[in-house]
PDB file of C-alpha atoms in Angstrom:
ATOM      1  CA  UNK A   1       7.104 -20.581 -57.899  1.00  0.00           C
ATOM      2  CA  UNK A   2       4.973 -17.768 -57.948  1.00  0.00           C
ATOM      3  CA  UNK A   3       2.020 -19.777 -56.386  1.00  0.00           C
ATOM      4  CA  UNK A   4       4.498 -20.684 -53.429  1.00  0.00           C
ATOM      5  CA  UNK A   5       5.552 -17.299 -52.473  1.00  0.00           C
ATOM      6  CA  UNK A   6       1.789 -16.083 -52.703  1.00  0.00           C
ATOM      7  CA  UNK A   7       0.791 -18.658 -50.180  1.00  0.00           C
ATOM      8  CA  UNK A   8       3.988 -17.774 -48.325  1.00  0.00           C
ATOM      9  CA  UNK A   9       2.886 -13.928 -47.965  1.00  0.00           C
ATOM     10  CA  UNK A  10      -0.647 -14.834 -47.403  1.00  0.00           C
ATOM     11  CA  UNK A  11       0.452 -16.870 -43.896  1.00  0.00           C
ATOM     12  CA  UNK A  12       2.497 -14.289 -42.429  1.00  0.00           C
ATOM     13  CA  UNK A  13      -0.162 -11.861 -43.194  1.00  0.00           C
ATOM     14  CA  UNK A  14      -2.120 -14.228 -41.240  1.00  0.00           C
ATOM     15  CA  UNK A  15       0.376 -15.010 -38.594  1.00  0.00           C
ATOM     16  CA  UNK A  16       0.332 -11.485 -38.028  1.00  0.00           C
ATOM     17  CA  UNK A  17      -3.200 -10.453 -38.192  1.00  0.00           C
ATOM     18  CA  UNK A  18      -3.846 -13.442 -35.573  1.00  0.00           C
ATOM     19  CA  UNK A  19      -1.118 -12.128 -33.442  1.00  0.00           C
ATOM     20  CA  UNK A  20      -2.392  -8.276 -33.905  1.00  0.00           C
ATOM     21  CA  UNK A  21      -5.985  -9.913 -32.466  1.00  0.00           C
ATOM     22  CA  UNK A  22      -4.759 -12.112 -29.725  1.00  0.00           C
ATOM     23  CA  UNK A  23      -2.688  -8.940 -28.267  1.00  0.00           C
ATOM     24  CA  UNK A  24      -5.404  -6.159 -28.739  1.00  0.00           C
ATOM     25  CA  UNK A  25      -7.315  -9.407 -26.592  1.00  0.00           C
ATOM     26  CA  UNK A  26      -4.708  -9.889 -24.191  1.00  0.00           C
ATOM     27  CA  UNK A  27      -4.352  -5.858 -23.798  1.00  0.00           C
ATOM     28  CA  UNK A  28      -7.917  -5.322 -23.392  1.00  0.00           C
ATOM     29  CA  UNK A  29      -8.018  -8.165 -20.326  1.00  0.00           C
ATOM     30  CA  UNK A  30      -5.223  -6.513 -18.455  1.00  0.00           C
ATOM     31  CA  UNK A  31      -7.357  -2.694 -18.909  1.00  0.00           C
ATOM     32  CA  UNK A  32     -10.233  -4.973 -17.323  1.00  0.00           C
ATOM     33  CA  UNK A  33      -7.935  -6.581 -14.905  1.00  0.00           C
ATOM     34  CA  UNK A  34      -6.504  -2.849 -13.987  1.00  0.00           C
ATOM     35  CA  UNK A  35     -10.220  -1.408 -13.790  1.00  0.00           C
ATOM     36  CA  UNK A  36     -11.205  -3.978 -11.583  1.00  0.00           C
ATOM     37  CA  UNK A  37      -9.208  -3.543  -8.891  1.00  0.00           C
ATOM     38  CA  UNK A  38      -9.394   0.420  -9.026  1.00  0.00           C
ATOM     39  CA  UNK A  39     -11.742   2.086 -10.481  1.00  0.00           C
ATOM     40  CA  UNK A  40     -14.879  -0.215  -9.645  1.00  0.00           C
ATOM     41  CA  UNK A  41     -14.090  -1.133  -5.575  1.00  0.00           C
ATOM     42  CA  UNK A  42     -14.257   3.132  -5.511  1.00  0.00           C
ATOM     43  CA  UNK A  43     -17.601   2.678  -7.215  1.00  0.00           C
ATOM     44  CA  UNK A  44     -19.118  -0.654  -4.931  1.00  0.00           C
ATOM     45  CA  UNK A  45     -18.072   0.763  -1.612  1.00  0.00           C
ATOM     46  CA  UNK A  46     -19.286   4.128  -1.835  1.00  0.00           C
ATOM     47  CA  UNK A  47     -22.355   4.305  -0.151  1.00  0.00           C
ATOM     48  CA  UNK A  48     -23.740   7.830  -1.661  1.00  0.00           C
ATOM     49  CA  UNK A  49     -25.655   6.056  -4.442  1.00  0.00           C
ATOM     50  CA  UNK A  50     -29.352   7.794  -4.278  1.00  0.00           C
ATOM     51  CA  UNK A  51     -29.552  11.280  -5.859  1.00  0.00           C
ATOM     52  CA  UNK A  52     -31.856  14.064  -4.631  1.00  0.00           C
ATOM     53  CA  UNK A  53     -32.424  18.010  -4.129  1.00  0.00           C
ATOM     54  CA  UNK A  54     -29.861  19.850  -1.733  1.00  0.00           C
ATOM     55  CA  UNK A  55     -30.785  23.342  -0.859  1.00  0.00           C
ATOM     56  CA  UNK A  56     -28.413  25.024   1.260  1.00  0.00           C
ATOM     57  CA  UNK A  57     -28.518  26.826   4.378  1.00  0.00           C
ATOM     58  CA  UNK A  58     -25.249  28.154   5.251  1.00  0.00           C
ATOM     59  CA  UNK A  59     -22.341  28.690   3.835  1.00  0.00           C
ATOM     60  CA  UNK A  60     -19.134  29.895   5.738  1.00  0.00           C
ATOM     61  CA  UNK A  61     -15.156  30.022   5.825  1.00  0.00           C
ATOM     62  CA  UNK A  62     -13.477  29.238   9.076  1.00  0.00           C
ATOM     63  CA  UNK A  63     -10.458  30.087  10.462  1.00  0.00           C
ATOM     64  CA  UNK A  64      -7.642  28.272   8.098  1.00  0.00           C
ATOM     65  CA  UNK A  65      -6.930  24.363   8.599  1.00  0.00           C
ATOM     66  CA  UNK A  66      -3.807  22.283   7.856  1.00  0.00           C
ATOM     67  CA  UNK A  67      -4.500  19.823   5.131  1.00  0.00           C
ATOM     68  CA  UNK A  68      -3.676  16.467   7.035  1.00  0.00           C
ATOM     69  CA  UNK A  69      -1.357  14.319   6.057  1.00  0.00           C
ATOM     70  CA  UNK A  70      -1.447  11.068   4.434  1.00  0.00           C
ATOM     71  CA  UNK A  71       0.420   7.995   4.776  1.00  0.00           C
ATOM     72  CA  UNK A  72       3.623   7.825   4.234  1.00  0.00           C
ATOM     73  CA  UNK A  73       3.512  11.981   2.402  1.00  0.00           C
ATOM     74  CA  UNK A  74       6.388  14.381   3.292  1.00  0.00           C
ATOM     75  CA  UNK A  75       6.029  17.119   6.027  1.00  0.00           C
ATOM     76  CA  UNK A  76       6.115  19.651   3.194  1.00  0.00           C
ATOM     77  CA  UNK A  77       3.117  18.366   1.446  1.00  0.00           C
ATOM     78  CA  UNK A  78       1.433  19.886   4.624  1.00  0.00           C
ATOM     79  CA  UNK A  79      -0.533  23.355   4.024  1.00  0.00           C
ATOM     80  CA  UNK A  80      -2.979  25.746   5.484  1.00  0.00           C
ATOM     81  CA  UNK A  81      -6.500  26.820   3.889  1.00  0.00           C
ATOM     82  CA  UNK A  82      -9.240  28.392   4.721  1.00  0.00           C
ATOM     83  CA  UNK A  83     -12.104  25.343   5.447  1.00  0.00           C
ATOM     84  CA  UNK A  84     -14.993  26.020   3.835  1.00  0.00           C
ATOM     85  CA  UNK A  85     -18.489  24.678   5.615  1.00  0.00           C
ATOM     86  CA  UNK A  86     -21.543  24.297   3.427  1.00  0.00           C
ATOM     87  CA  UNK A  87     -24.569  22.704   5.491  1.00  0.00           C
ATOM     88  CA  UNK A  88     -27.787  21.889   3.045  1.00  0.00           C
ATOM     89  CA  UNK A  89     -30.812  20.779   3.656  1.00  0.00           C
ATOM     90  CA  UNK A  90     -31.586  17.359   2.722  1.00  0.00           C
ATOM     91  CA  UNK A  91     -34.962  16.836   0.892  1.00  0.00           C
ATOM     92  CA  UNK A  92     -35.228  13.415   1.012  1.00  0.00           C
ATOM     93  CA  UNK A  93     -35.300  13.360   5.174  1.00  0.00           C
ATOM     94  CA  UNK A  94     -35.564  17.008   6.025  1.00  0.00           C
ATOM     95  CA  UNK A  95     -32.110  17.245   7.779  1.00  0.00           C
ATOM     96  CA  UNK A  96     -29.632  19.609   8.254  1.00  0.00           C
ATOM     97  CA  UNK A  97     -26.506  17.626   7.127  1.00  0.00           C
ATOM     98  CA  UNK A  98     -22.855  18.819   5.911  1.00  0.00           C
ATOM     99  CA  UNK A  99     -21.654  18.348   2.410  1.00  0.00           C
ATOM    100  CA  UNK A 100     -18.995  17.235   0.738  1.00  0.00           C
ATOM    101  CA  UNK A 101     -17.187  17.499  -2.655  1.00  0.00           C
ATOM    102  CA  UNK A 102     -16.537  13.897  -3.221  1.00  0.00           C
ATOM    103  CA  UNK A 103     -16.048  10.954  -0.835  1.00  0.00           C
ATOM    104  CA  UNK A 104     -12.686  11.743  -1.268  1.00  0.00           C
ATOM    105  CA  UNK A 105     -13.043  14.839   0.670  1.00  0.00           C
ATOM    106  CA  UNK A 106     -14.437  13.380   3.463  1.00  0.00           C
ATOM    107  CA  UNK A 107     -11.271  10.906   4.408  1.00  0.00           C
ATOM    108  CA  UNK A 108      -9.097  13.759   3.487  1.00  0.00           C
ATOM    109  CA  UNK A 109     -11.059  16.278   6.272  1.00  0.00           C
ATOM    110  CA  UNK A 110     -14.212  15.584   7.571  1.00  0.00           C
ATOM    111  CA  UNK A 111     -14.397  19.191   9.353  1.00  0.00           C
ATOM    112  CA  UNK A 112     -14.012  20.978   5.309  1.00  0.00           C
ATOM    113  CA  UNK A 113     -16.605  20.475   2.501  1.00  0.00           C
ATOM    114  CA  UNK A 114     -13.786  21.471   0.556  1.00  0.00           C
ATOM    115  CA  UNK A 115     -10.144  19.981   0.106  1.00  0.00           C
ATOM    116  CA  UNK A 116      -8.167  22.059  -2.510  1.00  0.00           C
ATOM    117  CA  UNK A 117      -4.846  20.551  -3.816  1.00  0.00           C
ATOM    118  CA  UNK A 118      -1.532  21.723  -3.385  1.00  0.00           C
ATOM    119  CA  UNK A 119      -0.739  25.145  -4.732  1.00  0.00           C
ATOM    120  CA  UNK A 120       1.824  27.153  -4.751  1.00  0.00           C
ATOM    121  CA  UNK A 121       0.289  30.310  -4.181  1.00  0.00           C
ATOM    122  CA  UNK A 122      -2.441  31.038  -1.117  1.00  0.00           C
ATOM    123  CA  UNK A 123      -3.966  33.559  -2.695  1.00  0.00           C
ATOM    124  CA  UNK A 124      -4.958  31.438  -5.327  1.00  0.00           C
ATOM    125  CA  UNK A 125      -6.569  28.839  -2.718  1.00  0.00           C
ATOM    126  CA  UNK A 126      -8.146  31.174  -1.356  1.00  0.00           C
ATOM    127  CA  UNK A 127      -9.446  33.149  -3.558  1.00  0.00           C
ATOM    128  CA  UNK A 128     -11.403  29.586  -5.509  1.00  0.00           C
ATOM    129  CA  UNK A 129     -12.959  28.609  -2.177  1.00  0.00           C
ATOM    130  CA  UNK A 130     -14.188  32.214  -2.074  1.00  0.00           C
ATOM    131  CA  UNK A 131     -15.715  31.508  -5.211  1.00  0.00           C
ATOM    132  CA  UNK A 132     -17.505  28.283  -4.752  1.00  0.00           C
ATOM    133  CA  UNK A 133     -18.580  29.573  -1.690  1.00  0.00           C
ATOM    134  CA  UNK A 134     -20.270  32.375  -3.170  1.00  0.00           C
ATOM    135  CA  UNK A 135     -21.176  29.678  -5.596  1.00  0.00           C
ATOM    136  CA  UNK A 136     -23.237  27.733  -3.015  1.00  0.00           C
ATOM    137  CA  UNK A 137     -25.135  31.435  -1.837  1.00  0.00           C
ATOM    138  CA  UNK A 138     -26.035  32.163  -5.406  1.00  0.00           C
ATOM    139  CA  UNK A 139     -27.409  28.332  -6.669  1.00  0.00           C
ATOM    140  CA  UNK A 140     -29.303  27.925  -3.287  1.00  0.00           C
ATOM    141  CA  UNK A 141     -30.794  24.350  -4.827  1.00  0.00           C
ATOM    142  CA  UNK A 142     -28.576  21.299  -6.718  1.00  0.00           C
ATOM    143  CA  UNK A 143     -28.615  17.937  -7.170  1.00  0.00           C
ATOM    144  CA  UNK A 144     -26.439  15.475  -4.055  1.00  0.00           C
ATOM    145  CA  UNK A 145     -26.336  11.971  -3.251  1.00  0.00           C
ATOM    146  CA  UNK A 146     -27.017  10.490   0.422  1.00  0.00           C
ATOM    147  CA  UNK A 147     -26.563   7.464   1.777  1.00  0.00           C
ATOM    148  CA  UNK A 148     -29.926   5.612   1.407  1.00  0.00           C
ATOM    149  CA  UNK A 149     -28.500   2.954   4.431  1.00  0.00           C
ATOM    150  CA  UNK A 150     -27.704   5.645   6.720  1.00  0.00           C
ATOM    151  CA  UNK A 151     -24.635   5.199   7.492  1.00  0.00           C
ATOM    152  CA  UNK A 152     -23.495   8.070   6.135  1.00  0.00           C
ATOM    153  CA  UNK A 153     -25.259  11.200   7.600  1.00  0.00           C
ATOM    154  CA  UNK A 154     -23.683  14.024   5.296  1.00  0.00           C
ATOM    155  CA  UNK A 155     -23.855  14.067   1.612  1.00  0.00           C
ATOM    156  CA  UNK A 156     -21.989  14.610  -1.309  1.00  0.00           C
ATOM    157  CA  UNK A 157     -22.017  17.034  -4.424  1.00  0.00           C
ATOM    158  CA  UNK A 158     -20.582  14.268  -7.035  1.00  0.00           C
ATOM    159  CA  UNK A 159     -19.351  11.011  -7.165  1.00  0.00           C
ATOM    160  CA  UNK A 160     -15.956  10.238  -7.950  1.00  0.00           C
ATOM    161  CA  UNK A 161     -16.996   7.631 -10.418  1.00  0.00           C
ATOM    162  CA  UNK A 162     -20.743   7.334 -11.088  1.00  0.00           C
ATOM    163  CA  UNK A 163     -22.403   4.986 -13.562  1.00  0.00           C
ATOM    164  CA  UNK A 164     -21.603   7.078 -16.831  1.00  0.00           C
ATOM    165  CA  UNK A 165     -18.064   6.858 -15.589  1.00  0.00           C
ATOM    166  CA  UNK A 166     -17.840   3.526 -14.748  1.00  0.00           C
ATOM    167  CA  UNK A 167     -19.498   2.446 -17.953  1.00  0.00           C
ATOM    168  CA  UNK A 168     -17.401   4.772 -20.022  1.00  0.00           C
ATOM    169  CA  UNK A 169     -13.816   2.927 -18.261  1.00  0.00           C
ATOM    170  CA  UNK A 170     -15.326  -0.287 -19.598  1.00  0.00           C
ATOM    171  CA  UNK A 171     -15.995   1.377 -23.302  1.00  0.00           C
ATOM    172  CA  UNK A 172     -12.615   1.056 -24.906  1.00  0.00           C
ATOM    173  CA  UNK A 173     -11.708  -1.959 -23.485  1.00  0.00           C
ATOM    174  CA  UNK A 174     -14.124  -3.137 -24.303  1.00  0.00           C
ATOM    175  CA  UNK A 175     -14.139  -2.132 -28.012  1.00  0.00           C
ATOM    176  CA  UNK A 176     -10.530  -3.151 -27.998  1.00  0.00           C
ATOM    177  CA  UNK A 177     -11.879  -6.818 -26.970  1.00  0.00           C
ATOM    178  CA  UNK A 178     -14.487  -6.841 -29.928  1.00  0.00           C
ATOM    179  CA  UNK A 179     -12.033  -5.558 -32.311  1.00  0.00           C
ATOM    180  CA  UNK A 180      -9.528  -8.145 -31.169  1.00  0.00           C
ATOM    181  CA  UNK A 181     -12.338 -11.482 -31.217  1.00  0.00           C
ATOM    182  CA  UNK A 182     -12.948 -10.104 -34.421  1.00  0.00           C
ATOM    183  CA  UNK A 183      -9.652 -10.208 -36.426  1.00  0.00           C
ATOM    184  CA  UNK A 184      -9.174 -13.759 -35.133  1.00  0.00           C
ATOM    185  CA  UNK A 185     -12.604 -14.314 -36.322  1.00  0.00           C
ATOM    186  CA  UNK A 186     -11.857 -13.426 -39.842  1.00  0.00           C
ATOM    187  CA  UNK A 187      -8.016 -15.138 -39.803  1.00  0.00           C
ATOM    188  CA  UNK A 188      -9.610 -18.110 -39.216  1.00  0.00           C
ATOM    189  CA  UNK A 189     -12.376 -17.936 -41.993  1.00  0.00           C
ATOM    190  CA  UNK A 190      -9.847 -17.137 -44.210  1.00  0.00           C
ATOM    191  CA  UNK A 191      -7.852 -20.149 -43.301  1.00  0.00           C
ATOM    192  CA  UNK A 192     -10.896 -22.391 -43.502  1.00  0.00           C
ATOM    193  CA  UNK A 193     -11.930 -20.837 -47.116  1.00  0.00           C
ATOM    194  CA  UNK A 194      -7.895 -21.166 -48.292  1.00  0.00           C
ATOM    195  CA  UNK A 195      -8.020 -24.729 -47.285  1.00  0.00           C
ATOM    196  CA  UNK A 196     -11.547 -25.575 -48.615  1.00  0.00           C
ATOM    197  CA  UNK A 197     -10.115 -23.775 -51.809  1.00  0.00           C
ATOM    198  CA  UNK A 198      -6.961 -25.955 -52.157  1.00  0.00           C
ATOM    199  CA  UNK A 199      -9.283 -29.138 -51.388  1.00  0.00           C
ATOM    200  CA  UNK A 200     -11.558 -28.397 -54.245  1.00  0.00           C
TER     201      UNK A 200
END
């Protein structure tokens, strides 16, 4: 009697260890599924792959610019800054070429290297793209990506999602996958080793 209920406990702990690994698989596949269609067509169509040596030229802050709005965004979400213009020289071709935060900032407003969000308070707004301008005067030389192709003839100070990134979105999944392959793994050599026990 005591032999049955042993065996008993020993299945659901199996039944529930395999079902513990085939959902940490399952969850896993729909974080790659959910990558995959965000995070990685960012990374495949930006064309600001190659890195190189910015030094800038100018820095100024133009009259203030209405933050355009995006589709289907209420009239409210509308609001002036000042628009920041940083022009660098690019070291890779010798031009004089406008940068950009991200690539985001470039759909946003191509005539602003600098696209703040939403705040409540101007003085606020305008007092960080004060800063980073003065920013830009004081580090005259940092690191930018171009557009090898040349389609692109501006530049950008970071990537939205650059290779560290993009690896690091695939990490836990990932490890969640492993850890899931695994646990089956092990249900079903414990299976094999109970039944090759009772055979014996």
């Amino acid at each position: 009697m005591l032999g049955k209920k042993l065996v008993t406990a020993q299945k659901r702990g199996e039944t529930r260890a395999l079902c513990l690994g085939l959902g940490m698989v399952a969850c896993s596949m729909m974080m790659y599924f959910f990558i995959g269609i965000t995070i990685v067509p960012f990374y495949t169509n930006s064309v600001w792959t190659t890195e190189t040596v910015c030094k800038v030229l100018k820095a100024n802050i133009k009259d203030k610019v209405f933050c355009p709005k995006s589709e289907g965004s209420e009239d409210e979400e509308i609001f002036p800054y000042p628009c920041l213009q940083v022009w660098v020289n690019l070291t890779a071709s010798g031009q004089e070429v406008m940068l950009y935060q991200t690539e985001d900032t470039l759909e946003k407003n191509p005539k602003c290297s600098y696209v703040p969000d939403k705040l409540e308070n101007s003085k606020e707004v305008k007092a960080r793209i004060e800063t980073i301008a003065s920013n830009f005067k004081k580090y005259q030389t940092f690191p930018c990506y171009y557009d090898p192709g040349g389609t692109q003839t501006n530049v950008i100070l970071s990537r939205l999602y650059p290779s560290k990134g993009l690896l690091f979105a695939f990490l836990w999944p990932t490890l969640m996958f492993t850890g899931g392959c695994l646990i089956i793994v092990l249900v079903k050599i414990s299976q094999y080793v109970s039944v090759l026990s009772a055979w014996q």
